[in-house]
Amino acid sequence: YDGTSWAAGGNLGTTRRALGSAGTQTAGLGFGGLTTVAVTDTEEYNGSTWGPGGAMGTARYSFAGCGTQTAALGFGGYTPAGNQNATEEYDGSAWTGGGNLGTARQFLAGAGIQTAALAFGGNIPPTTGVTEEYDGSSWTSNPT
């Protein structure tokens, strides 16, 4: 997208849905998601092509992501074990565990950067309006 129109970019190496994302148009990330099963794949985008990145620790889908290509978060989501509260942090090459969400959920949204992020909405079930704030190490609820 150039501000007024869309143009085709490179295709992901692994076709999937319900994946997490972070970054910018010229330094993006796509991670996790669902093929026929949940996957841990991470791919990095340079503005024209996708290349491999470090694998996530937990295969999951329907989760949220935010941050940059070299400092991203993936949190919440779903695995065969159910809704997840786990957070993973990406440093540009590898994922490591971060602080757990207070509320395990899927289909949530995320915004911000790795040291100042928001997790909001989602499905527990039922749907929720819960918002949590991440400070780089732990999540805290933001009551409404």
Tab-separated table of N, CA and C in Angstrom:
chain	number	residue	atom	x	y	z
A	1	TYR	N	0.837	-1.175	0.000
A	1	TYR	CA	0.000	0.000	0.000
A	1	TYR	C	0.881	1.236	0.000
A	2	ASP	N	0.631	2.160	-0.899
A	2	ASP	CA	1.459	3.358	-1.016
A	2	ASP	C	0.765	4.630	-0.531
A	3	GLY	N	-0.328	4.462	0.175
A	3	GLY	CA	-1.085	5.609	0.659
A	3	GLY	C	-2.356	5.858	-0.124
A	4	THR	N	-2.399	5.364	-1.351
A	4	THR	CA	-3.611	5.534	-2.164
A	4	THR	C	-4.063	4.255	-2.846
A	5	SER	N	-3.160	3.331	-3.117
A	5	SER	CA	-3.564	2.108	-3.811
A	5	SER	C	-2.747	0.911	-3.334
A	6	TRP	N	-3.295	-0.278	-3.586
A	6	TRP	CA	-2.659	-1.527	-3.198
A	6	TRP	C	-1.928	-2.136	-4.384
A	7	ALA	N	-0.824	-2.797	-4.125
A	7	ALA	CA	-0.086	-3.559	-5.122
A	7	ALA	C	0.281	-4.907	-4.518
A	8	ALA	N	0.475	-5.893	-5.353
A	8	ALA	CA	0.835	-7.230	-4.874
A	8	ALA	C	2.228	-7.217	-4.257
A	9	GLY	N	2.370	-7.938	-3.160
A	9	GLY	CA	3.668	-8.137	-2.522
A	9	GLY	C	4.045	-9.602	-2.638
A	10	GLY	N	5.097	-10.000	-1.989
A	10	GLY	CA	5.514	-11.398	-2.014
A	10	GLY	C	4.574	-12.286	-1.219
A	11	ASN	N	4.529	-13.558	-1.585
A	11	ASN	CA	3.692	-14.535	-0.900
A	11	ASN	C	4.422	-15.152	0.282
A	12	LEU	N	3.684	-15.418	1.359
A	12	LEU	CA	4.231	-16.178	2.477
A	12	LEU	C	4.753	-17.516	1.986
A	13	GLY	N	5.760	-18.032	2.631
A	13	GLY	CA	6.278	-19.351	2.295
A	13	GLY	C	5.344	-20.461	2.732
A	14	THR	N	4.620	-20.260	3.844
A	14	THR	CA	3.671	-21.240	4.365
A	14	THR	C	2.282	-20.628	4.354
A	15	THR	N	1.388	-21.185	3.552
A	15	THR	CA	0.006	-20.715	3.500
A	15	THR	C	-0.678	-21.063	4.820
A	16	ARG	N	-1.305	-20.080	5.449
A	16	ARG	CA	-1.977	-20.303	6.731
A	16	ARG	C	-2.964	-19.196	7.017
A	17	ARG	N	-3.751	-19.405	8.052
A	17	ARG	CA	-4.738	-18.415	8.493
A	17	ARG	C	-4.639	-18.251	10.002
A	18	ALA	N	-5.280	-17.207	10.510
A	18	ALA	CA	-5.345	-16.945	11.953
A	18	ALA	C	-3.959	-16.807	12.576
A	19	LEU	N	-3.006	-16.194	11.835
A	19	LEU	CA	-1.649	-16.024	12.333
A	19	LEU	C	-1.485	-14.680	13.025
A	20	GLY	N	-0.386	-14.531	13.750
A	20	GLY	CA	-0.037	-13.272	14.378
A	20	GLY	C	0.823	-12.448	13.435
A	21	SER	N	0.857	-11.145	13.692
A	21	SER	CA	1.654	-10.275	12.841
A	21	SER	C	2.196	-9.101	13.637
A	22	ALA	N	3.259	-8.502	13.095
A	22	ALA	CA	3.882	-7.332	13.706
A	22	ALA	C	4.749	-6.661	12.645
A	23	GLY	N	5.190	-5.450	12.940
A	23	GLY	CA	6.145	-4.791	12.080
A	23	GLY	C	5.541	-3.781	11.125
A	24	THR	N	6.321	-3.476	10.095
A	24	THR	CA	5.965	-2.456	9.113
A	24	THR	C	5.961	-3.064	7.715
A	25	GLN	N	5.617	-2.253	6.740
A	25	GLN	CA	5.542	-2.716	5.359
A	25	GLN	C	6.890	-3.205	4.821
A	26	THR	N	7.963	-2.668	5.327
A	26	THR	CA	9.289	-3.069	4.842
A	26	THR	C	10.079	-3.899	5.853
A	27	ALA	N	9.490	-4.185	6.992
A	27	ALA	CA	10.131	-5.021	8.018
A	27	ALA	C	9.033	-5.688	8.838
A	28	GLY	N	8.320	-6.614	8.204
A	28	GLY	CA	7.176	-7.253	8.844
A	28	GLY	C	7.466	-8.645	9.340
A	29	LEU	N	6.527	-9.157	10.141
A	29	LEU	CA	6.582	-10.523	10.664
A	29	LEU	C	5.212	-11.161	10.513
A	30	GLY	N	5.203	-12.429	10.181
A	30	GLY	CA	4.026	-13.280	10.257
A	30	GLY	C	4.430	-14.499	11.049
A	31	PHE	N	3.622	-14.921	12.024
A	31	PHE	CA	4.045	-16.019	12.884
A	31	PHE	C	2.870	-16.834	13.379
A	32	GLY	N	3.172	-18.136	13.649
A	32	GLY	CA	2.146	-19.052	14.111
A	32	GLY	C	1.075	-19.233	13.055
A	33	GLY	N	-0.127	-19.572	13.503
A	33	GLY	CA	-1.254	-19.730	12.605
A	33	GLY	C	-1.676	-21.169	12.425
A	34	LEU	N	-2.582	-21.343	11.478
A	34	LEU	CA	-3.214	-22.642	11.257
A	34	LEU	C	-3.124	-23.011	9.788
A	35	THR	N	-2.521	-24.165	9.496
A	35	THR	CA	-2.572	-24.765	8.166
A	35	THR	C	-3.685	-25.796	8.292
A	36	THR	N	-3.361	-27.063	8.340
A	36	THR	CA	-4.321	-28.078	8.777
A	36	THR	C	-4.137	-28.342	10.261
A	37	VAL	N	-3.010	-27.863	10.810
A	37	VAL	CA	-2.680	-27.931	12.233
A	37	VAL	C	-2.049	-26.600	12.628
A	38	ALA	N	-1.977	-26.339	13.923
A	38	ALA	CA	-1.289	-25.140	14.404
A	38	ALA	C	0.199	-25.273	14.108
A	39	VAL	N	0.842	-24.146	13.739
A	39	VAL	CA	2.263	-24.166	13.387
A	39	VAL	C	3.044	-23.149	14.222
A	40	THR	N	4.368	-23.320	14.248
A	40	THR	CA	5.263	-22.421	14.969
A	40	THR	C	6.065	-21.527	14.026
A	41	ASP	N	5.843	-21.645	12.732
A	41	ASP	CA	6.627	-20.925	11.723
A	41	ASP	C	6.590	-19.413	11.934
A	42	THR	N	7.747	-18.794	11.733
A	42	THR	CA	7.863	-17.330	11.682
A	42	THR	C	8.488	-16.977	10.349
A	43	GLU	N	7.929	-15.952	9.716
A	43	GLU	CA	8.500	-15.454	8.472
A	43	GLU	C	8.694	-13.950	8.585
A	44	GLU	N	9.811	-13.474	8.021
A	44	GLU	CA	10.164	-12.052	8.047
A	44	GLU	C	10.027	-11.480	6.635
A	45	TYR	N	9.454	-10.281	6.533
A	45	TYR	CA	9.214	-9.627	5.244
A	45	TYR	C	10.108	-8.409	5.112
A	46	ASN	N	10.733	-8.235	3.945
A	46	ASN	CA	11.652	-7.124	3.729
A	46	ASN	C	11.094	-6.054	2.786
A	47	GLY	N	9.816	-6.122	2.497
A	47	GLY	CA	9.197	-5.179	1.572
A	47	GLY	C	8.885	-5.802	0.234
A	48	SER	N	9.494	-6.962	-0.035
A	48	SER	CA	9.188	-7.641	-1.295
A	48	SER	C	9.121	-9.160	-1.162
A	49	THR	N	9.909	-9.742	-0.275
A	49	THR	CA	9.896	-11.199	-0.127
A	49	THR	C	9.892	-11.602	1.351
A	50	TRP	N	9.388	-12.809	1.584
A	50	TRP	CA	9.364	-13.410	2.920
A	50	TRP	C	10.503	-14.396	3.050
A	51	GLY	N	11.142	-14.418	4.216
A	51	GLY	CA	12.193	-15.382	4.525
A	51	GLY	C	11.965	-15.972	5.903
A	52	PRO	N	12.639	-17.068	6.219
A	52	PRO	CA	12.418	-17.734	7.505
A	52	PRO	C	12.941	-16.938	8.694
A	53	GLY	N	12.235	-17.070	9.815
A	53	GLY	CA	12.659	-16.526	11.098
A	53	GLY	C	12.657	-17.650	12.118
A	54	GLY	N	12.906	-17.330	13.371
A	54	GLY	CA	12.930	-18.336	14.434
A	54	GLY	C	11.548	-18.887	14.744
A	55	ALA	N	11.473	-20.171	15.053
A	55	ALA	CA	10.204	-20.833	15.365
A	55	ALA	C	9.688	-20.411	16.736
A	56	MET	N	8.376	-20.251	16.843
A	56	MET	CA	7.741	-19.973	18.129
A	56	MET	C	7.892	-21.194	19.042
A	57	GLY	N	7.789	-20.973	20.332
A	57	GLY	CA	7.869	-22.070	21.285
A	57	GLY	C	6.612	-22.920	21.317
A	58	THR	N	5.448	-22.304	21.049
A	58	THR	CA	4.168	-23.006	21.097
A	58	THR	C	3.399	-22.762	19.812
A	59	ALA	N	2.984	-23.838	19.163
A	59	ALA	CA	2.131	-23.726	17.982
A	59	ALA	C	0.748	-23.257	18.435
A	60	ARG	N	0.264	-22.183	17.816
A	60	ARG	CA	-1.052	-21.661	18.181
A	60	ARG	C	-1.610	-20.808	17.062
A	61	TYR	N	-2.887	-20.484	17.195
A	61	TYR	CA	-3.548	-19.645	16.200
A	61	TYR	C	-4.623	-18.809	16.879
A	62	SER	N	-5.195	-17.882	16.120
A	62	SER	CA	-6.226	-16.960	16.635
A	62	SER	C	-5.713	-16.170	17.832
A	63	PHE	N	-4.466	-15.704	17.716
A	63	PHE	CA	-3.846	-14.934	18.788
A	63	PHE	C	-3.483	-13.549	18.270
A	64	ALA	N	-2.915	-12.722	19.119
A	64	ALA	CA	-2.576	-11.350	18.750
A	64	ALA	C	-1.066	-11.168	18.695
A	65	GLY	N	-0.663	-10.162	17.950
A	65	GLY	CA	0.733	-9.799	17.872
A	65	GLY	C	0.875	-8.291	17.801
A	66	CYS	N	2.057	-7.795	18.098
A	66	CYS	CA	2.350	-6.369	17.973
A	66	CYS	C	3.857	-6.190	18.052
A	67	GLY	N	4.311	-4.965	17.854
A	67	GLY	CA	5.726	-4.656	17.953
A	67	GLY	C	6.381	-4.524	16.597
A	68	THR	N	7.694	-4.743	16.576
A	68	THR	CA	8.494	-4.593	15.365
A	68	THR	C	9.111	-5.935	14.991
A	69	GLN	N	9.756	-5.972	13.836
A	69	GLN	CA	10.387	-7.208	13.376
A	69	GLN	C	11.485	-7.681	14.328
A	70	THR	N	12.108	-6.777	15.046
A	70	THR	CA	13.194	-7.157	15.956
A	70	THR	C	12.806	-7.085	17.433
A	71	ALA	N	11.539	-6.777	17.709
A	71	ALA	CA	11.051	-6.727	19.092
A	71	ALA	C	9.535	-6.883	19.070
A	72	ALA	N	9.094	-8.111	18.848
A	72	ALA	CA	7.658	-8.396	18.690
A	72	ALA	C	7.116	-9.200	19.862
A	73	LEU	N	5.800	-9.203	19.965
A	73	LEU	CA	5.084	-10.026	20.931
A	73	LEU	C	4.037	-10.859	20.204
A	74	GLY	N	3.828	-12.081	20.681
A	74	GLY	CA	2.700	-12.926	20.306
A	74	GLY	C	2.054	-13.377	21.595
A	75	PHE	N	0.723	-13.254	21.719
A	75	PHE	CA	0.084	-13.565	22.998
A	75	PHE	C	-1.337	-14.058	22.830
A	76	GLY	N	-1.742	-14.874	23.848
A	76	GLY	CA	-3.075	-15.462	23.833
A	76	GLY	C	-3.190	-16.522	22.752
A	77	GLY	N	-4.408	-16.734	22.261
A	77	GLY	CA	-4.645	-17.664	21.171
A	77	GLY	C	-5.225	-18.985	21.611
A	78	TYR	N	-5.142	-19.935	20.704
A	78	TYR	CA	-5.772	-21.231	20.898
A	78	TYR	C	-4.831	-22.349	20.479
A	79	THR	N	-4.818	-23.432	21.262
A	79	THR	CA	-4.143	-24.681	20.917
A	79	THR	C	-5.156	-25.796	21.168
A	80	PRO	N	-4.856	-27.032	20.810
A	80	PRO	CA	-5.788	-28.117	21.122
A	80	PRO	C	-6.111	-28.233	22.615
A	81	ALA	N	-5.239	-27.680	23.479
A	81	ALA	CA	-5.486	-27.703	24.926
A	81	ALA	C	-6.483	-26.622	25.351
A	82	GLY	N	-6.860	-25.712	24.439
A	82	GLY	CA	-7.819	-24.656	24.770
A	82	GLY	C	-7.212	-23.271	24.646
A	83	ASN	N	-7.927	-22.296	25.189
A	83	ASN	CA	-7.459	-20.907	25.156
A	83	ASN	C	-6.146	-20.771	25.912
A	84	GLN	N	-5.282	-19.884	25.440
A	84	GLN	CA	-3.954	-19.711	26.016
A	84	GLN	C	-3.789	-18.317	26.620
A	85	ASN	N	-2.938	-18.217	27.632
A	85	ASN	CA	-2.585	-16.922	28.221
A	85	ASN	C	-1.101	-16.608	28.030
A	86	ALA	N	-0.360	-17.492	27.366
A	86	ALA	CA	1.087	-17.346	27.203
A	86	ALA	C	1.454	-16.192	26.283
A	87	THR	N	2.587	-15.562	26.588
A	87	THR	CA	3.183	-14.513	25.759
A	87	THR	C	4.564	-14.978	25.327
A	88	GLU	N	4.904	-14.717	24.061
A	88	GLU	CA	6.251	-14.960	23.574
A	88	GLU	C	6.805	-13.655	23.022
A	89	GLU	N	8.113	-13.444	23.237
A	89	GLU	CA	8.809	-12.240	22.775
A	89	GLU	C	9.824	-12.630	21.707
A	90	TYR	N	9.857	-11.864	20.606
A	90	TYR	CA	10.774	-12.122	19.493
A	90	TYR	C	11.827	-11.026	19.446
A	91	ASP	N	13.097	-11.424	19.285
A	91	ASP	CA	14.194	-10.455	19.280
A	91	ASP	C	14.823	-10.261	17.903
A	92	GLY	N	14.150	-10.741	16.878
A	92	GLY	CA	14.680	-10.664	15.525
A	92	GLY	C	15.247	-11.980	15.042
A	93	SER	N	15.427	-12.932	15.967
A	93	SER	CA	15.915	-14.248	15.558
A	93	SER	C	15.306	-15.402	16.356
A	94	ALA	N	14.911	-15.162	17.606
A	94	ALA	CA	14.391	-16.241	18.446
A	94	ALA	C	13.247	-15.751	19.327
A	95	TRP	N	12.353	-16.675	19.656
A	95	TRP	CA	11.237	-16.410	20.570
A	95	TRP	C	11.597	-16.921	21.961
A	96	THR	N	11.230	-16.159	23.000
A	96	THR	CA	11.385	-16.591	24.388
A	96	THR	C	10.092	-16.284	25.125
A	97	GLY	N	9.894	-16.937	26.246
A	97	GLY	CA	8.693	-16.736	27.036
A	97	GLY	C	8.665	-15.378	27.712
A	98	GLY	N	7.481	-14.784	27.777
A	98	GLY	CA	7.257	-13.533	28.491
A	98	GLY	C	6.216	-13.758	29.577
A	99	GLY	N	5.709	-12.681	30.140
A	99	GLY	CA	4.690	-12.791	31.182
A	99	GLY	C	3.349	-13.251	30.638
A	100	ASN	N	2.603	-14.007	31.423
A	100	ASN	CA	1.304	-14.517	31.007
A	100	ASN	C	0.206	-13.472	31.130
A	101	LEU	N	-0.712	-13.478	30.154
A	101	LEU	CA	-1.930	-12.682	30.264
A	101	LEU	C	-2.703	-13.103	31.508
A	102	GLY	N	-3.434	-12.196	32.088
A	102	GLY	CA	-4.300	-12.537	33.211
A	102	GLY	C	-5.518	-13.329	32.775
A	103	THR	N	-5.950	-13.122	31.527
A	103	THR	CA	-7.136	-13.785	30.993
A	103	THR	C	-6.776	-14.543	29.721
A	104	ALA	N	-6.838	-15.875	29.771
A	104	ALA	CA	-6.592	-16.695	28.583
A	104	ALA	C	-7.741	-16.486	27.605
A	105	ARG	N	-7.409	-16.243	26.321
A	105	ARG	CA	-8.449	-16.003	25.318
A	105	ARG	C	-7.901	-16.106	23.911
A	106	GLN	N	-8.813	-16.246	22.985
A	106	GLN	CA	-8.484	-16.268	21.565
A	106	GLN	C	-9.235	-15.145	20.860
A	107	PHE	N	-8.906	-14.901	19.604
A	107	PHE	CA	-9.535	-13.853	18.785
A	107	PHE	C	-9.411	-12.470	19.412
A	108	LEU	N	-8.325	-12.214	20.131
A	108	LEU	CA	-8.108	-10.913	20.741
A	108	LEU	C	-7.308	-10.027	19.797
A	109	ALA	N	-7.180	-8.770	20.134
A	109	ALA	CA	-6.396	-7.820	19.355
A	109	ALA	C	-5.221	-7.331	20.188
A	110	GLY	N	-4.181	-6.857	19.498
A	110	GLY	CA	-3.009	-6.326	20.164
A	110	GLY	C	-2.538	-5.053	19.503
A	111	ALA	N	-1.881	-4.213	20.271
A	111	ALA	CA	-1.329	-2.963	19.753
A	111	ALA	C	-0.137	-2.573	20.602
A	112	GLY	N	0.742	-1.746	20.036
A	112	GLY	CA	1.865	-1.206	20.781
A	112	GLY	C	3.182	-1.846	20.420
A	113	ILE	N	4.125	-1.706	21.335
A	113	ILE	CA	5.473	-2.235	21.167
A	113	ILE	C	5.760	-3.244	22.276
A	114	GLN	N	6.900	-3.905	22.177
A	114	GLN	CA	7.205	-4.990	23.111
A	114	GLN	C	7.233	-4.546	24.567
A	115	THR	N	7.564	-3.314	24.848
A	115	THR	CA	7.655	-2.845	26.228
A	115	THR	C	6.476	-1.979	26.656
A	116	ALA	N	5.498	-1.816	25.786
A	116	ALA	CA	4.298	-1.032	26.096
A	116	ALA	C	3.180	-1.479	25.159
A	117	ALA	N	2.586	-2.623	25.486
A	117	ALA	CA	1.593	-3.239	24.603
A	117	ALA	C	0.221	-3.314	25.259
A	118	LEU	N	-0.784	-3.480	24.411
A	118	LEU	CA	-2.155	-3.699	24.855
A	118	LEU	C	-2.675	-5.004	24.282
A	119	ALA	N	-3.431	-5.731	25.088
A	119	ALA	CA	-4.221	-6.880	24.653
A	119	ALA	C	-5.662	-6.532	24.985
A	120	PHE	N	-6.561	-6.659	24.011
A	120	PHE	CA	-7.946	-6.265	24.292
A	120	PHE	C	-8.931	-7.115	23.517
A	121	GLY	N	-10.129	-7.228	24.122
A	121	GLY	CA	-11.192	-8.012	23.512
A	121	GLY	C	-10.865	-9.486	23.504
A	122	GLY	N	-11.570	-10.210	22.649
A	122	GLY	CA	-11.335	-11.630	22.492
A	122	GLY	C	-12.504	-12.476	22.922
A	123	ASN	N	-12.267	-13.771	22.922
A	123	ASN	CA	-13.284	-14.754	23.236
A	123	ASN	C	-12.729	-15.695	24.278
A	124	ILE	N	-13.506	-15.867	25.368
A	124	ILE	CA	-13.062	-16.749	26.466
A	124	ILE	C	-13.684	-18.155	26.344
A	125	PRO	N	-14.878	-18.495	25.940
A	125	PRO	CA	-16.055	-17.689	25.668
A	125	PRO	C	-16.788	-17.334	26.948
A	126	PRO	N	-17.685	-16.412	26.962
A	126	PRO	CA	-18.148	-15.614	25.812
A	126	PRO	C	-17.136	-14.529	25.465
A	127	THR	N	-17.532	-13.634	24.587
A	127	THR	CA	-16.641	-12.539	24.222
A	127	THR	C	-16.395	-11.665	25.440
A	128	THR	N	-15.291	-10.935	25.411
A	128	THR	CA	-14.917	-10.108	26.548
A	128	THR	C	-14.409	-8.745	26.079
A	129	GLY	N	-14.529	-7.782	26.929
A	129	GLY	CA	-13.973	-6.458	26.668
A	129	GLY	C	-12.741	-6.193	27.498
A	130	VAL	N	-12.176	-7.230	28.107
A	130	VAL	CA	-11.016	-7.078	28.984
A	130	VAL	C	-9.835	-6.463	28.232
A	131	THR	N	-9.195	-5.484	28.855
A	131	THR	CA	-7.969	-4.879	28.338
A	131	THR	C	-6.859	-5.111	29.346
A	132	GLU	N	-5.693	-5.526	28.840
A	132	GLU	CA	-4.520	-5.697	29.687
A	132	GLU	C	-3.350	-4.929	29.076
A	133	GLU	N	-2.458	-4.443	29.946
A	133	GLU	CA	-1.287	-3.669	29.527
A	133	GLU	C	-0.017	-4.452	29.851
A	134	TYR	N	0.935	-4.466	28.896
A	134	TYR	CA	2.209	-5.171	29.063
A	134	TYR	C	3.336	-4.152	29.169
A	135	ASP	N	4.213	-4.329	30.154
A	135	ASP	CA	5.298	-3.383	30.388
A	135	ASP	C	6.665	-3.914	29.978
A	136	GLY	N	6.668	-5.018	29.251
A	136	GLY	CA	7.918	-5.651	28.853
A	136	GLY	C	8.220	-6.913	29.641
A	137	SER	N	7.473	-7.120	30.738
A	137	SER	CA	7.682	-8.332	31.518
A	137	SER	C	6.393	-8.918	32.086
A	138	SER	N	5.373	-8.079	32.331
A	138	SER	CA	4.132	-8.614	32.912
A	138	SER	C	2.909	-7.825	32.405
A	139	TRP	N	1.774	-8.502	32.460
A	139	TRP	CA	0.493	-7.917	32.062
A	139	TRP	C	-0.276	-7.499	33.306
A	140	THR	N	-0.952	-6.378	33.231
A	140	THR	CA	-1.856	-5.941	34.297
A	140	THR	C	-3.181	-5.548	33.677
A	141	SER	N	-4.250	-5.832	34.411
A	141	SER	CA	-5.583	-5.471	33.931
A	141	SER	C	-5.789	-3.983	34.011
A	142	ASN	N	-6.525	-3.491	33.045
A	142	ASN	CA	-6.904	-2.077	33.007
A	142	ASN	C	-8.422	-2.029	33.143
A	143	PRO	N	-8.945	-1.930	34.377
A	143	PRO	CA	-10.390	-1.986	34.571
A	143	PRO	C	-11.094	-0.838	33.866
A	144	THR	N	-12.304	-1.143	33.371
A	144	THR	CA	-13.095	-0.112	32.694
A	144	THR	C	-14.179	0.385	33.593
